[in-house]
PDB file of C-alpha atoms in Angstrom:
ATOM      1  CA  MET U   1       7.734 -34.991  -5.397  1.00 51.00           C
ATOM      2  CA  ASN U   2       5.442 -32.692  -7.390  1.00 63.00           C
ATOM      3  CA  ASP U   3       5.603 -29.471  -5.331  1.00 87.00           C
ATOM      4  CA  THR U   4       5.693 -25.922  -6.890  1.00 95.00           C
ATOM      5  CA  THR U   5       9.081 -24.451  -6.523  1.00 96.00           C
ATOM      6  CA  ILE U   6       9.867 -20.740  -6.311  1.00 97.00           C
ATOM      7  CA  THR U   7      13.149 -18.634  -6.938  1.00 97.00           C
ATOM      8  CA  VAL U   8      15.224 -17.225  -4.000  1.00 97.00           C
ATOM      9  CA  ASN U   9      14.141 -13.887  -5.087  1.00 97.00           C
ATOM     10  CA  GLU U  10      10.510 -14.768  -5.042  1.00 98.00           C
ATOM     11  CA  ALA U  11      10.787 -16.318  -1.575  1.00 98.00           C
ATOM     12  CA  ALA U  12      12.667 -13.222  -0.335  1.00 98.00           C
ATOM     13  CA  ALA U  13       9.939 -11.000  -1.634  1.00 98.00           C
ATOM     14  CA  MET U  14       7.310 -13.086   0.148  1.00 96.00           C
ATOM     15  CA  LEU U  15       8.870 -12.376   3.354  1.00 96.00           C
ATOM     16  CA  GLY U  16       9.763  -8.737   2.442  1.00 97.00           C
ATOM     17  CA  ILE U  17      13.503  -9.326   3.154  1.00 98.00           C
ATOM     18  CA  SER U  18      16.728  -9.470   1.097  1.00 98.00           C
ATOM     19  CA  ARG U  19      18.154 -12.457  -0.469  1.00 97.00           C
ATOM     20  CA  ARG U  20      21.076 -12.198   2.046  1.00 98.00           C
ATOM     21  CA  SER U  21      18.516 -12.360   5.023  1.00 98.00           C
ATOM     22  CA  LEU U  22      16.868 -15.281   3.320  1.00 98.00           C
ATOM     23  CA  TYR U  23      20.009 -17.283   3.063  1.00 97.00           C
ATOM     24  CA  ARG U  24      20.726 -16.435   6.709  1.00 98.00           C
ATOM     25  CA  LEU U  25      17.342 -17.916   7.730  1.00 97.00           C
ATOM     26  CA  ILE U  26      18.507 -21.017   5.789  1.00 96.00           C
ATOM     27  CA  ALA U  27      21.864 -21.068   7.497  1.00 97.00           C
ATOM     28  CA  ASP U  28      20.168 -20.711  10.899  1.00 97.00           C
ATOM     29  CA  GLY U  29      17.889 -23.828  10.112  1.00 95.00           C
ATOM     30  CA  LEU U  30      14.664 -21.657  10.145  1.00 94.00           C
ATOM     31  CA  LEU U  31      13.979 -22.530   6.454  1.00 95.00           C
ATOM     32  CA  PRO U  32      14.954 -25.758   4.663  1.00 94.00           C
ATOM     33  CA  ARG U  33      18.047 -25.656   2.261  1.00 93.00           C
ATOM     34  CA  THR U  34      17.490 -24.658  -1.254  1.00 94.00           C
ATOM     35  CA  ILE U  35      17.153 -27.267  -3.983  1.00 93.00           C
ATOM     36  CA  ARG U  36      18.634 -27.062  -7.351  1.00 94.00           C
ATOM     37  CA  GLU U  37      16.241 -27.038 -10.296  1.00 90.00           C
ATOM     38  CA  ARG U  38      17.783 -26.572 -13.730  1.00 90.00           C
ATOM     39  CA  GLY U  39      20.948 -25.290 -12.049  1.00 92.00           C
ATOM     40  CA  ARG U  40      19.212 -22.548  -9.948  1.00 93.00           C
ATOM     41  CA  ALA U  41      18.619 -22.349  -6.401  1.00 95.00           C
ATOM     42  CA  ARG U  42      14.943 -22.778  -5.489  1.00 97.00           C
ATOM     43  CA  LEU U  43      12.657 -23.385  -2.588  1.00 97.00           C
ATOM     44  CA  LEU U  44       9.513 -25.187  -2.107  1.00 97.00           C
ATOM     45  CA  LEU U  45       6.430 -23.022  -1.991  1.00 97.00           C
ATOM     46  CA  SER U  46       4.894 -25.254   0.606  1.00 96.00           C
ATOM     47  CA  ASP U  47       7.986 -24.599   2.893  1.00 95.00           C
ATOM     48  CA  MET U  48       7.585 -20.960   2.477  1.00 96.00           C
ATOM     49  CA  LYS U  49       3.836 -21.114   3.455  1.00 95.00           C
ATOM     50  CA  ALA U  50       4.548 -23.252   6.428  1.00 95.00           C
ATOM     51  CA  TYR U  51       7.080 -20.803   7.562  1.00 95.00           C
ATOM     52  CA  ILE U  52       4.835 -17.825   7.228  1.00 95.00           C
ATOM     53  CA  GLU U  53       2.241 -19.579   9.042  1.00 95.00           C
ATOM     54  CA  ARG U  54       4.630 -20.322  12.004  1.00 93.00           C
ATOM     55  CA  LEU U  55       5.559 -16.573  11.916  1.00 93.00           C
ATOM     56  CA  ARG U  56       1.888 -15.592  12.109  1.00 93.00           C
ATOM     57  CA  LYS U  57       1.305 -17.922  15.097  1.00 92.00           C
ATOM     58  CA  GLY U  58       4.474 -16.379  16.772  1.00 88.00           C
ATOM     59  CA  ARG U  59       6.719 -19.385  16.322  1.00 71.00           C
ATOM     60  CA  ARG U  60       9.875 -19.244  14.139  1.00 64.00           C
TER      61      ARG U  60
END
């Protein structure tokens, strides 16, 4: 897989929420689980963009 990853902090900033709220979205199944890259939790940028698009269309 050759997809860009972003940090948890970057993902939270994209959504304008806290890290804790981001992890809640993950726990609730609204966002995919984080992946580990060099020992750090990261998310796929494409997953974040897809989630934002769903929000814009009114679907979580």
